[in-house]
Tab-separated table of C-alpha atoms in Angstrom:
chain	number	residue	atom	x	y	z
F	1	MET	CA	4.911	20.181	25.770
F	2	PRO	CA	2.757	19.837	22.658
F	3	ILE	CA	3.425	22.610	20.173
F	4	ARG	CA	0.058	22.172	18.480
F	5	CYS	CA	-2.728	19.697	18.278
F	6	LEU	CA	-5.411	18.587	15.873
F	7	ARG	CA	-8.823	17.874	17.277
F	8	ILE	CA	-10.724	15.225	15.410
F	9	PRO	CA	-14.459	16.034	15.552
F	10	ASN	CA	-16.849	14.803	18.276
F	11	VAL	CA	-14.142	13.923	20.765
F	12	HIS	CA	-14.073	13.653	24.526
F	13	HIS	CA	-10.669	13.253	26.111
F	14	ILE	CA	-10.199	9.747	27.478
F	15	ARG	CA	-6.547	8.782	27.763
F	16	ALA	CA	-3.247	9.201	26.035
F	17	PHE	CA	-0.895	6.541	24.724
F	18	ALA	CA	1.569	5.120	27.151
F	19	SER	CA	5.214	6.000	26.624
F	20	PHE	CA	7.351	4.126	24.147
F	21	THR	CA	9.322	2.406	26.927
F	22	ARG	CA	7.227	-0.760	26.838
F	23	ALA	CA	7.426	-0.891	23.049
F	24	GLN	CA	11.227	-0.808	23.257
F	25	GLN	CA	11.171	-3.537	25.884
F	26	ASN	CA	8.905	-5.686	23.748
F	27	LEU	CA	11.125	-5.213	20.711
F	28	ALA	CA	14.125	-6.318	22.765
F	29	GLN	CA	12.534	-9.645	23.665
F	30	VAL	CA	12.039	-12.796	21.652
F	31	THR	CA	9.539	-15.217	23.117
F	32	ALA	CA	10.996	-18.570	24.046
F	33	SER	CA	7.867	-20.364	22.871
F	34	GLU	CA	8.203	-19.183	19.258
F	35	PRO	CA	8.228	-22.039	16.717
F	36	ALA	CA	11.536	-22.784	15.036
F	37	ARG	CA	12.270	-20.482	12.117
F	38	LEU	CA	12.891	-21.651	8.582
F	39	PRO	CA	16.651	-21.867	7.901
F	40	LEU	CA	17.899	-19.081	5.657
F	41	SER	CA	19.494	-21.616	3.343
F	42	SER	CA	16.080	-22.958	2.421
F	43	LEU	CA	15.035	-19.482	1.286
F	44	LYS	CA	17.775	-19.330	-1.351
F	45	THR	CA	16.527	-22.032	-3.642
F	46	ASP	CA	15.724	-21.251	-7.283
F	47	THR	CA	12.297	-22.825	-6.842
F	48	PRO	CA	9.870	-20.412	-5.124
F	49	ILE	CA	8.641	-21.675	-1.763
F	50	LEU	CA	4.938	-21.306	-1.028
F	51	TYR	CA	3.950	-21.548	2.621
F	52	ARG	CA	0.886	-23.673	3.183
F	53	THR	CA	-1.372	-24.053	6.169
F	54	GLU	CA	-2.002	-27.503	7.555
F	55	SER	CA	-5.713	-27.295	6.852
F	56	ALA	CA	-7.958	-25.462	4.445
F	57	PHE	CA	-8.994	-21.876	5.223
F	58	THR	CA	-12.411	-21.966	6.897
F	59	MET	CA	-12.463	-18.918	9.161
F	60	ASP	CA	-15.089	-16.187	9.098
F	61	THR	CA	-13.862	-12.881	7.690
F	62	ASN	CA	-15.294	-9.705	9.230
F	63	ILE	CA	-15.054	-6.145	7.920
F	64	LEU	CA	-14.776	-3.743	10.870
F	65	PRO	CA	-15.404	-0.064	10.017
F	66	VAL	CA	-13.181	2.517	11.704
F	67	ASP	CA	-13.792	6.225	11.084
F	68	PRO	CA	-10.546	8.205	11.639
F	69	ASN	CA	-12.646	11.236	12.533
F	70	LYS	CA	-14.013	9.400	15.560
F	71	LEU	CA	-10.811	8.009	17.055
F	72	GLY	CA	-10.010	10.900	19.359
F	73	LYS	CA	-7.661	13.840	19.785
F	74	LEU	CA	-4.352	13.794	17.928
F	75	ASN	CA	-1.435	15.625	19.555
F	76	VAL	CA	1.790	16.409	17.689
F	77	HIS	CA	4.979	17.072	19.658
F	78	GLN	CA	8.465	18.238	18.804
F	79	ALA	CA	10.809	15.249	19.017
F	80	GLN	CA	13.265	15.554	21.892
F	81	GLU	CA	16.496	14.886	20.015
F	82	ALA	CA	19.352	16.836	18.446
F	83	GLU	CA	18.255	16.136	14.867
F	84	PRO	CA	14.513	15.457	14.842
F	85	LEU	CA	13.426	13.477	11.785
F	86	VAL	CA	9.687	13.098	12.387
F	87	GLU	CA	7.625	14.773	15.070
F	88	GLU	CA	6.210	12.597	17.810
F	89	TRP	CA	2.475	12.102	18.180
F	90	SER	CA	-0.090	10.642	20.525
F	91	ILE	CA	-3.854	10.107	20.567
F	92	GLU	CA	-6.339	10.534	23.359
F	93	PHE	CA	-8.865	7.931	22.275
F	94	GLU	CA	-12.614	8.375	22.436
F	95	GLN	CA	-14.415	5.286	23.653
F	96	GLY	CA	-16.817	3.913	21.097
F	97	LYS	CA	-17.352	1.349	18.345
F	98	ASP	CA	-14.523	2.671	16.175
F	99	PHE	CA	-11.965	2.453	18.982
F	100	ALA	CA	-13.289	-0.978	19.989
F	101	ASN	CA	-12.842	-2.269	16.430
F	102	LEU	CA	-9.306	-0.927	16.324
F	103	GLN	CA	-8.536	-2.507	19.702
F	104	ARG	CA	-9.775	-5.886	18.478
F	105	ALA	CA	-7.519	-5.746	15.431
F	106	ALA	CA	-4.552	-4.654	17.556
F	107	GLN	CA	-5.068	-7.554	19.953
F	108	GLU	CA	-5.160	-10.028	17.061
F	109	LEU	CA	-1.894	-8.628	15.715
F	110	ARG	CA	-0.297	-8.861	19.139
F	111	ASP	CA	-1.557	-12.275	20.222
F	112	MET	CA	-2.461	-14.258	17.091
F	113	ASP	CA	-0.700	-15.487	13.952
F	114	THR	CA	-3.605	-14.754	11.596
F	115	PRO	CA	-2.814	-11.516	9.719
F	116	VAL	CA	-5.078	-8.465	9.770
F	117	ALA	CA	-5.902	-6.303	6.744
F	118	PHE	CA	-5.616	-2.557	7.276
F	119	PRO	CA	-5.795	0.591	5.121
F	120	THR	CA	-2.845	2.817	4.339
F	121	GLU	CA	-2.650	5.883	2.124
F	122	THR	CA	-1.347	3.717	-0.736
F	123	VAL	CA	-3.238	0.395	-0.757
F	124	TYR	CA	-4.650	-1.963	1.871
F	125	GLY	CA	-1.968	-3.966	3.652
F	126	LEU	CA	-1.977	-7.425	5.203
F	127	GLY	CA	-0.140	-7.141	8.497
F	128	ALA	CA	1.383	-9.473	11.061
F	129	ASP	CA	4.008	-9.201	13.789
F	130	ALA	CA	7.268	-8.894	11.833
F	131	ARG	CA	9.218	-10.570	14.644
F	132	ARG	CA	7.372	-13.904	14.676
F	133	SER	CA	8.025	-16.442	11.919
F	134	SER	CA	4.692	-18.170	12.462
F	135	ALA	CA	2.803	-14.898	11.965
F	136	VAL	CA	4.816	-13.875	8.908
F	137	ARG	CA	4.397	-17.284	7.293
F	138	ALA	CA	0.641	-16.850	7.674
F	139	ILE	CA	0.868	-13.768	5.424
F	140	PHE	CA	2.542	-15.805	2.679
F	141	ALA	CA	-0.003	-18.593	3.087
F	142	ALA	CA	-3.030	-16.282	2.947
F	143	LYS	CA	-1.750	-14.518	-0.171
F	144	GLY	CA	-0.205	-17.525	-1.901
F	145	ARG	CA	2.952	-15.411	-2.120
F	146	PRO	CA	6.363	-16.881	-3.095
F	147	ALA	CA	8.699	-16.927	-0.106
F	148	ASP	CA	11.584	-15.232	-1.929
F	149	ASN	CA	9.544	-12.044	-2.289
F	150	PRO	CA	10.553	-9.821	0.684
F	151	LEU	CA	8.061	-7.918	2.817
F	152	ILE	CA	8.041	-4.270	3.891
F	153	VAL	CA	8.158	-3.543	7.616
F	154	HIS	CA	5.742	-0.814	8.750
F	155	ILE	CA	6.687	1.235	11.811
F	156	HIS	CA	4.793	3.915	13.741
F	157	SER	CA	7.714	6.017	14.994
F	158	ILE	CA	11.409	6.721	14.629
F	159	PRO	CA	12.188	5.215	18.073
F	160	GLN	CA	10.571	1.964	16.952
F	161	LEU	CA	12.727	1.909	13.810
F	162	ARG	CA	15.894	2.646	15.783
F	163	ALA	CA	15.068	-0.198	18.171
F	164	LEU	CA	14.946	-2.601	15.206
F	165	LEU	CA	18.250	-1.307	13.832
F	166	SER	CA	20.074	-1.266	17.175
F	167	VAL	CA	20.117	-4.980	17.952
F	168	GLY	CA	23.637	-5.952	18.950
F	169	ARG	CA	24.777	-2.340	19.245
F	170	GLU	CA	25.650	-0.402	22.347
F	171	ALA	CA	22.955	1.730	23.942
F	172	LEU	CA	21.948	4.614	21.714
F	173	THR	CA	23.148	7.176	24.262
F	174	GLY	CA	26.469	8.521	23.037
F	175	SER	CA	26.595	6.195	20.011
F	176	ALA	CA	26.041	6.793	16.304
F	177	ASP	CA	22.503	6.868	14.982
F	178	PRO	CA	21.699	3.485	13.372
F	179	ILE	CA	19.644	5.216	10.665
F	180	PRO	CA	22.002	5.849	7.707
F	181	ASP	CA	22.549	9.562	7.040
F	182	ILE	CA	21.628	9.164	3.350
F	183	TYR	CA	17.993	8.579	4.327
F	184	LYS	CA	17.538	11.423	6.785
F	185	PRO	CA	16.584	14.096	4.199
F	186	LEU	CA	13.977	11.700	2.774
F	187	ILE	CA	12.545	10.819	6.173
F	188	LYS	CA	12.248	14.493	7.104
F	189	LYS	CA	10.416	15.312	3.891
F	190	PHE	CA	8.316	12.252	3.077
F	191	TRP	CA	7.559	10.399	6.319
F	192	PRO	CA	4.969	9.489	7.209
F	193	GLY	CA	4.179	8.780	3.576
F	194	PRO	CA	4.438	6.477	0.546
F	195	LEU	CA	8.210	5.917	0.668
F	196	THR	CA	10.020	2.691	1.621
F	197	ILE	CA	13.739	2.753	2.400
F	198	ILE	CA	16.117	-0.231	2.235
F	199	LEU	CA	18.043	-0.614	5.502
F	200	PRO	CA	20.778	-2.967	6.767
F	201	ASN	CA	19.365	-5.851	8.766
F	202	PRO	CA	21.551	-6.137	11.879
F	203	LYS	CA	23.158	-9.373	13.007
F	204	GLY	CA	20.821	-11.035	15.456
F	205	SER	CA	17.891	-9.137	13.970
F	206	LEU	CA	14.531	-9.253	15.730
F	207	LEU	CA	12.831	-9.578	12.337
F	208	ALA	CA	11.714	-13.037	11.264
F	209	PRO	CA	13.947	-14.262	8.403
F	210	GLU	CA	10.867	-14.734	6.218
F	211	VAL	CA	10.435	-10.937	6.185
F	212	THR	CA	13.741	-10.371	4.401
F	213	ALA	CA	13.623	-13.543	2.264
F	214	GLY	CA	17.177	-14.272	3.401
F	215	LEU	CA	18.572	-10.871	2.407
F	216	ASP	CA	20.850	-8.820	4.668
F	217	THR	CA	18.562	-5.788	4.218
F	218	PHE	CA	14.912	-4.971	4.832
F	219	GLY	CA	12.486	-2.320	3.620
F	220	ALA	CA	10.796	0.008	6.117
F	221	ARG	CA	8.246	2.749	5.919
F	222	MET	CA	5.992	4.864	8.128
F	223	PRO	CA	2.499	5.005	6.566
F	224	ARG	CA	0.686	8.319	6.207
F	225	SER	CA	-2.521	7.196	7.866
F	226	ILE	CA	-3.501	8.075	11.403
F	227	LEU	CA	-5.652	4.946	11.472
F	228	THR	CA	-2.717	2.680	10.568
F	229	LEU	CA	-0.324	4.476	12.899
F	230	ALA	CA	-2.817	4.169	15.758
F	231	LEU	CA	-3.337	0.472	15.026
F	232	MET	CA	0.410	-0.192	15.188
F	233	ARG	CA	0.840	1.852	18.354
F	234	LEU	CA	-1.977	-0.083	20.033
F	235	ALA	CA	-0.585	-3.443	18.895
F	236	ASP	CA	2.907	-2.409	20.020
F	237	VAL	CA	4.578	-4.449	17.257
F	238	PRO	CA	6.275	-3.689	13.927
F	239	LEU	CA	4.127	-4.976	11.073
F	240	ALA	CA	5.276	-6.964	8.074
F	241	GLY	CA	2.759	-5.761	5.534
F	242	PRO	CA	2.464	-6.544	1.812
F	243	SER	CA	-0.657	-5.556	-0.092
F	244	ALA	CA	-3.783	-7.375	1.111
F	245	ASN	CA	-4.564	-9.212	-2.106
F	246	ALA	CA	-4.093	-12.732	-3.397
F	247	SER	CA	-0.714	-12.922	-5.104
F	248	THR	CA	-0.736	-11.536	-8.705
F	249	ARG	CA	-4.179	-9.942	-8.227
F	250	PRO	CA	-4.710	-6.159	-8.469
F	251	SER	CA	-3.740	-4.399	-5.263
F	252	PRO	CA	-6.730	-3.536	-3.029
F	253	THR	CA	-7.688	0.088	-2.502
F	254	ALA	CA	-10.938	-0.591	-0.594
F	255	ALA	CA	-11.990	-3.069	2.081
F	256	GLU	CA	-14.291	-4.963	-0.265
F	257	HIS	CA	-11.327	-5.658	-2.553
F	258	VAL	CA	-9.622	-7.450	0.322
F	259	LYS	CA	-12.782	-9.411	1.042
F	260	ASP	CA	-12.981	-10.492	-2.603
F	261	ASP	CA	-9.514	-12.059	-2.460
F	262	LEU	CA	-9.024	-13.198	1.127
F	263	ASP	CA	-12.497	-14.125	2.346
F	264	GLY	CA	-12.119	-17.159	4.632
F	265	ARG	CA	-8.346	-16.737	4.865
F	266	ILE	CA	-8.177	-14.003	7.522
F	267	HIS	CA	-10.362	-12.969	10.461
F	268	THR	CA	-10.357	-9.182	10.284
F	269	ILE	CA	-10.382	-6.388	7.713
F	270	ILE	CA	-10.247	-2.834	9.068
F	271	ASP	CA	-12.339	-0.636	6.766
F	272	GLY	CA	-10.998	2.917	6.779
F	273	GLY	CA	-12.470	3.873	3.422
F	274	PRO	CA	-10.792	4.086	0.000
F	275	CYS	CA	-7.049	4.701	-0.178
F	276	GLU	CA	-5.698	8.106	-1.106
F	277	VAL	CA	-2.715	7.381	-3.382
F	278	GLY	CA	-3.855	4.159	-5.025
F	279	VAL	CA	-0.436	2.741	-5.937
F	280	GLU	CA	2.159	1.286	-3.610
F	281	SER	CA	5.012	3.150	-1.988
F	282	THR	CA	8.155	4.123	-3.836
F	283	VAL	CA	11.044	1.845	-2.783
F	284	VAL	CA	14.546	3.346	-2.715
F	285	ASP	CA	17.973	1.894	-1.965
F	286	GLY	CA	20.372	4.459	-0.517
F	287	LEU	CA	22.898	1.792	0.454
F	288	SER	CA	23.953	1.473	-3.185
F	289	HIS	CA	25.962	4.004	-5.171
F	290	PRO	CA	24.388	5.865	-6.790
F	291	PRO	CA	21.088	5.618	-4.876
F	292	THR	CA	18.502	3.563	-6.745
F	293	ILE	CA	14.724	3.517	-7.150
F	294	LEU	CA	13.718	-0.141	-6.941
F	295	ARG	CA	9.989	0.444	-7.410
F	296	PRO	CA	8.094	3.563	-8.558
F	297	GLY	CA	5.224	4.740	-6.405
F	298	GLY	CA	3.757	7.653	-4.489
F	299	VAL	CA	6.967	9.747	-4.312
F	300	THR	CA	8.302	10.950	-7.651
F	301	VAL	CA	11.864	10.836	-8.936
F	302	GLU	CA	11.843	14.646	-9.194
F	303	GLN	CA	10.888	14.936	-5.547
F	304	LEU	CA	13.703	12.568	-4.605
F	305	ARG	CA	16.263	14.478	-6.675
F	306	ARG	CA	15.503	17.659	-4.774
F	307	CYS	CA	16.814	16.036	-1.578
F	308	PRO	CA	20.521	16.273	-0.572
F	309	GLY	CA	22.408	13.144	-1.594
F	310	TRP	CA	19.693	12.039	-4.021
F	311	GLU	CA	20.403	14.402	-6.917
F	312	ASN	CA	21.707	11.527	-9.063
F	313	VAL	CA	19.260	8.794	-8.056
F	314	VAL	CA	18.847	6.217	-10.840
F	315	VAL	CA	15.978	3.961	-11.879
F	316	GLY	CA	16.634	0.318	-11.045
F	317	TYR	CA	13.344	-1.330	-12.006
F	318	LYS	CA	11.819	-2.647	-15.208
F	319	ASP	CA	8.249	-2.610	-16.473
F	320	ARG	CA	8.106	-6.394	-16.733
F	321	PRO	CA	8.597	-9.243	-14.245
F	322	GLU	CA	12.328	-9.767	-13.721
F	323	GLN	CA	12.849	-13.516	-13.756
F	324	GLY	CA	16.067	-15.162	-12.659
F	325	ILE	CA	16.855	-12.605	-9.966
F	326	LYS	CA	16.612	-12.459	-6.193
F	327	PRO	CA	14.300	-9.472	-5.743
F	328	ARG	CA	15.544	-6.686	-3.471
F	329	ALA	CA	12.065	-5.164	-3.232
F	330	PRO	CA	8.469	-6.380	-3.605
F	331	GLY	CA	7.133	-6.391	-7.164
F	332	MET	CA	10.456	-6.800	-8.983
F	333	LYS	CA	10.363	-10.476	-9.934
F	334	TYR	CA	6.822	-11.796	-10.146
F	335	ARG	CA	3.835	-10.864	-12.233
F	336	HIS	CA	1.579	-8.554	-10.228
F	337	TYR	CA	-1.606	-6.533	-10.454
F	338	SER	CA	-3.364	-8.896	-12.884
F	339	PRO	CA	-7.163	-9.132	-13.108
F	340	LYS	CA	-8.846	-12.297	-14.327
F	341	ALA	CA	-9.733	-10.831	-17.727
F	342	THR	CA	-7.240	-10.322	-20.531
F	343	VAL	CA	-5.761	-6.812	-20.269
F	344	VAL	CA	-4.968	-4.961	-23.491
F	345	LEU	CA	-2.861	-1.896	-22.746
F	346	TYR	CA	-2.764	0.952	-25.260
F	347	GLU	CA	0.366	2.995	-24.648
F	348	ALA	CA	0.042	6.777	-24.656
F	349	GLY	CA	-0.017	8.069	-28.216
F	350	SER	CA	-1.315	4.849	-29.750
F	351	LYS	CA	-4.628	4.616	-31.550
F	352	THR	CA	-7.954	4.396	-29.770
F	353	PRO	CA	-9.497	0.889	-29.978
F	354	GLN	CA	-11.876	0.639	-32.914
F	355	LEU	CA	-15.075	-1.285	-33.491
F	356	GLU	CA	-13.201	-4.162	-35.140
F	357	ASP	CA	-10.986	-4.517	-32.043
F	358	VAL	CA	-14.089	-5.113	-29.957
F	359	VAL	CA	-16.215	-7.214	-32.316
F	360	GLY	CA	-13.506	-8.382	-34.724
F	361	GLN	CA	-13.595	-11.791	-36.345
F	362	GLY	CA	-12.626	-14.521	-33.919
F	363	ASN	CA	-12.654	-12.388	-30.770
F	364	GLY	CA	-15.839	-13.901	-29.422
F	365	TYR	CA	-16.173	-11.300	-26.676
F	366	LYS	CA	-19.457	-11.273	-24.814
F	367	SER	CA	-18.493	-8.570	-22.337
F	368	VAL	CA	-15.866	-5.841	-22.678
F	369	GLY	CA	-14.375	-3.486	-20.115
F	370	ILE	CA	-12.905	-0.056	-20.856
F	371	VAL	CA	-10.658	1.949	-18.514
F	372	ARG	CA	-10.056	5.434	-19.875
F	373	SER	CA	-8.530	8.660	-18.647
F	374	LYS	CA	-7.312	11.627	-20.656
F	375	ILE	CA	-8.198	11.138	-24.343
F	376	TRP	CA	-10.494	8.216	-25.079
F	377	PRO	CA	-14.160	9.157	-25.542
F	378	LYS	CA	-17.006	7.616	-23.611
F	379	ALA	CA	-17.362	3.921	-24.529
F	380	LEU	CA	-14.623	4.503	-27.141
F	381	GLY	CA	-17.130	6.385	-29.268
F	382	LEU	CA	-18.725	3.083	-30.276
F	383	PRO	CA	-22.381	2.947	-31.392
F	384	VAL	CA	-23.601	1.734	-28.026
F	385	GLU	CA	-26.961	1.957	-26.343
F	386	ASP	CA	-26.890	3.412	-22.836
F	387	GLU	CA	-28.564	1.438	-20.088
F	388	ASN	CA	-29.799	4.445	-18.098
F	389	ALA	CA	-26.835	4.570	-15.743
F	390	THR	CA	-25.196	7.738	-14.563
F	391	ALA	CA	-21.484	7.892	-15.306
F	392	ARG	CA	-19.261	8.675	-12.343
F	393	THR	CA	-15.580	9.450	-12.348
F	394	ASN	CA	-12.937	8.923	-9.717
F	395	GLY	CA	-12.851	12.170	-7.757
F	396	ILE	CA	-12.142	13.580	-4.340
F	397	SER	CA	-14.633	13.920	-1.534
F	398	VAL	CA	-13.219	15.926	1.350
F	399	SER	CA	-14.814	15.607	4.741
F	400	SER	CA	-16.217	19.006	5.692
F	401	ALA	CA	-15.851	18.040	9.337
F	402	THR	CA	-12.051	17.808	9.075
F	403	GLN	CA	-10.525	20.719	10.921
F	404	GLN	CA	-7.682	22.381	9.021
F	405	ALA	CA	-4.229	22.856	10.499
F	406	PRO	CA	-3.287	26.282	11.841
F	407	ALA	CA	-2.211	28.612	9.044
F	408	GLN	CA	1.173	29.289	10.632
F	409	SER	CA	2.062	25.588	10.755
F	410	SER	CA	4.290	24.165	8.026
F	411	SER	CA	4.873	20.792	9.664
F	412	PRO	CA	4.921	17.987	7.056
F	413	ILE	CA	3.602	15.384	9.496
F	414	LEU	CA	0.652	17.546	10.485
F	415	SER	CA	-0.454	18.097	6.900
F	416	ASN	CA	0.127	14.407	6.132
F	417	LEU	CA	-1.994	13.296	9.051
F	418	LEU	CA	-4.731	15.665	7.972
F	419	ARG	CA	-4.605	14.127	4.504
F	420	SER	CA	-4.991	10.681	6.035
F	421	VAL	CA	-8.659	11.315	6.800
F	422	ILE	CA	-9.538	12.478	3.275
F	423	GLN	CA	-11.868	10.003	1.630
F	424	HIS	CA	-12.115	9.426	-2.100
F	425	GLN	CA	-14.798	8.166	-4.350
F	426	VAL	CA	-14.067	4.926	-6.151
F	427	PRO	CA	-14.628	4.491	-9.909
F	428	HIS	CA	-17.793	2.803	-11.101
F	429	ALA	CA	-18.470	1.050	-14.393
F	430	THR	CA	-21.237	2.443	-16.601
F	431	PRO	CA	-23.116	-0.249	-18.591
F	432	HIS	CA	-23.760	-0.042	-22.342
F	433	SER	CA	-24.881	-2.492	-24.995
F	434	LEU	CA	-23.207	-2.914	-28.400
F	435	GLN	CA	-24.866	-4.825	-31.202
F	436	SER	CA	-22.338	-7.210	-32.730
F	437	PRO	CA	-22.439	-8.747	-36.215
F	438	GLY	CA	-23.204	-12.066	-34.492
F	439	SER	CA	-26.383	-13.117	-32.809
F	440	HIS	CA	-25.809	-11.580	-29.378
F	441	PRO	CA	-25.169	-8.030	-28.166
F	442	ILE	CA	-21.908	-7.258	-26.370
F	443	SER	CA	-21.991	-5.759	-22.885
F	444	VAL	CA	-19.668	-2.763	-22.637
F	445	TRP	CA	-18.627	-1.538	-19.189
F	446	ASP	CA	-17.028	1.904	-19.270
F	447	VAL	CA	-14.914	3.346	-16.418
F	448	ALA	CA	-13.725	6.970	-16.503
F	449	LEU	CA	-10.870	7.521	-14.063
F	450	GLY	CA	-10.523	11.276	-14.587
F	451	THR	CA	-7.886	13.282	-16.401
F	452	SER	CA	-5.316	13.936	-13.661
F	453	THR	CA	-2.505	11.486	-12.997
F	454	GLU	CA	-3.455	11.389	-9.319
F	455	ASP	CA	-7.022	10.380	-10.190
F	456	VAL	CA	-5.761	7.643	-12.520
F	457	ALA	CA	-3.393	6.288	-9.850
F	458	ARG	CA	-6.071	6.401	-7.177
F	459	GLY	CA	-8.685	4.572	-9.223
F	460	LEU	CA	-6.651	2.139	-11.321
F	461	PHE	CA	-6.814	-0.959	-9.125
F	462	SER	CA	-10.412	-0.276	-8.179
F	463	ALA	CA	-11.332	-0.081	-11.870
F	464	LEU	CA	-9.668	-3.400	-12.680
F	465	ARG	CA	-11.461	-5.061	-9.786
F	466	GLU	CA	-14.771	-3.445	-10.660
F	467	LEU	CA	-14.547	-4.895	-14.174
F	468	ASP	CA	-13.527	-8.290	-12.813
F	469	LYS	CA	-16.790	-8.315	-10.867
F	470	LYS	CA	-18.640	-7.742	-14.135
F	471	SER	CA	-16.953	-10.889	-15.535
F	472	VAL	CA	-15.725	-9.114	-18.638
F	473	ASP	CA	-13.685	-11.108	-21.145
F	474	VAL	CA	-11.225	-8.355	-21.975
F	475	ILE	CA	-10.244	-4.959	-20.565
F	476	PHE	CA	-9.007	-2.201	-22.879
F	477	VAL	CA	-6.904	0.257	-20.870
F	478	GLU	CA	-5.822	3.737	-21.926
F	479	GLY	CA	-2.214	4.244	-20.883
F	480	ILE	CA	-0.804	7.600	-19.823
F	481	ASP	CA	2.425	9.323	-20.771
F	482	ASP	CA	5.195	8.339	-18.357
F	483	HIS	CA	7.936	10.265	-20.179
F	484	VAL	CA	6.978	13.635	-18.744
F	485	GLY	CA	9.015	13.510	-15.525
F	486	ASP	CA	6.054	12.368	-13.430
F	487	ASP	CA	6.953	9.360	-11.294
F	488	ILE	CA	3.328	8.767	-10.347
F	489	ALA	CA	2.688	8.236	-14.058
F	490	ALA	CA	5.699	5.903	-14.121
F	491	ALA	CA	4.221	3.936	-11.223
F	492	VAL	CA	0.851	3.635	-12.971
F	493	MET	CA	2.395	2.411	-16.221
F	494	ASN	CA	4.753	0.077	-14.389
F	495	ARG	CA	1.736	-1.664	-12.828
F	496	LEU	CA	-0.225	-1.712	-16.070
F	497	ARG	CA	2.618	-3.163	-18.122
F	498	LYS	CA	2.978	-5.958	-15.609
F	499	ALA	CA	-0.763	-6.624	-15.705
F	500	ALA	CA	-1.187	-6.501	-19.486
F	501	GLU	CA	-1.064	-9.592	-21.676
F	502	ILE	CA	-1.231	-7.500	-24.851
F	503	LYS	CA	0.462	-4.118	-25.343
F	504	ILE	CA	-0.290	-1.788	-28.251
């Protein structure tokens, strides 16, 4: 019996999800018609493999809006097991355009190889059935992603994860839980949410080998987005899902960012609004000793260290591409998050860029972008002329129609699902004009992200993309202090250091 429920506004009860039985049956089957998979040995070469399609991308790309508030009624149930990790949930969908758009995307994921872009609380993902090699290869082809860069598997429930881990094992009844105990405190606290855990890939795995890049482990996470969870439940498949950008480009935090990079390469982009967190999930490896953070993200090191078994978690990533390694997690080896313009990163505590940095001899800049947060003044305090534009910062816009959870409820999943419908404003560039010693004025585009670390994280990728659209020659970025025990700050600076060509 449901212990509580959240009613999303303007809902009429239609129908509930079917049980998970069919999902387990589907996960236990491999279609006989699947194309032959790439041998694992070919994934272990030192030369990165890039999957190519046989013909050029020519498909139409459609953005389909889906409002989480209009999906239907969300019910949250106590999981029927001895040690519940995440509460179970279901949706009674409301018929309408939003549900129809979600159904279309789910059918494409289930029946086609072309990946679908979808929003999560971190960034937009590019998803395909993680069990089919042909579908997974299409992700690599659309992104231009090296094949030795593993993909994260997104799941919508604990039973779905256990089904993936239980291949080749006896029936779960009376047997040990396939989820390693080290991860259970993290799952209870942070799922659904921006945390990816590294798990053993069982012999005879249902996952396509391209997902793991030939490793004997895979990363899994449960996104904190009711829209994404509903999409996966409708599709009835686990999703391999990297960020929905062209490889090395800034990660997309809005549907239009995906369109900019992948137009003509995929059919469908689900538009659920801007992303909440703005940087990717934290990736942790609890199979090593001591446990290791492979990538910083939306869960901080302090939060991890408050969980049993994770008190001594260590940092296992670097703030530069790690060449000559076989990456255990996405983002470790290759250059990521790079806009087209030259990025000049000013570390926290360094000087503010001066007039000579912008118009100095030999620079030849015609258009300059500025991304600032805590200290830098508007347009760096340069003698600019405003172009009658209103400056806007990256803030929070909370839907007044969102019904709050009951006061007596302390359920993490309920509060996380409520947060999944919060929409955020995206940063916008304010235009200015700076007279240079030469013959032409310099266009200056100024983006204020806000002063909180969360605002900076949320708006960072959007700001880089916004300035790319302005065709700036260089982007001056104000770094933030990542030595203050804030792992979100560490995630922001990790991305910026990988994007920057010049660091000051």
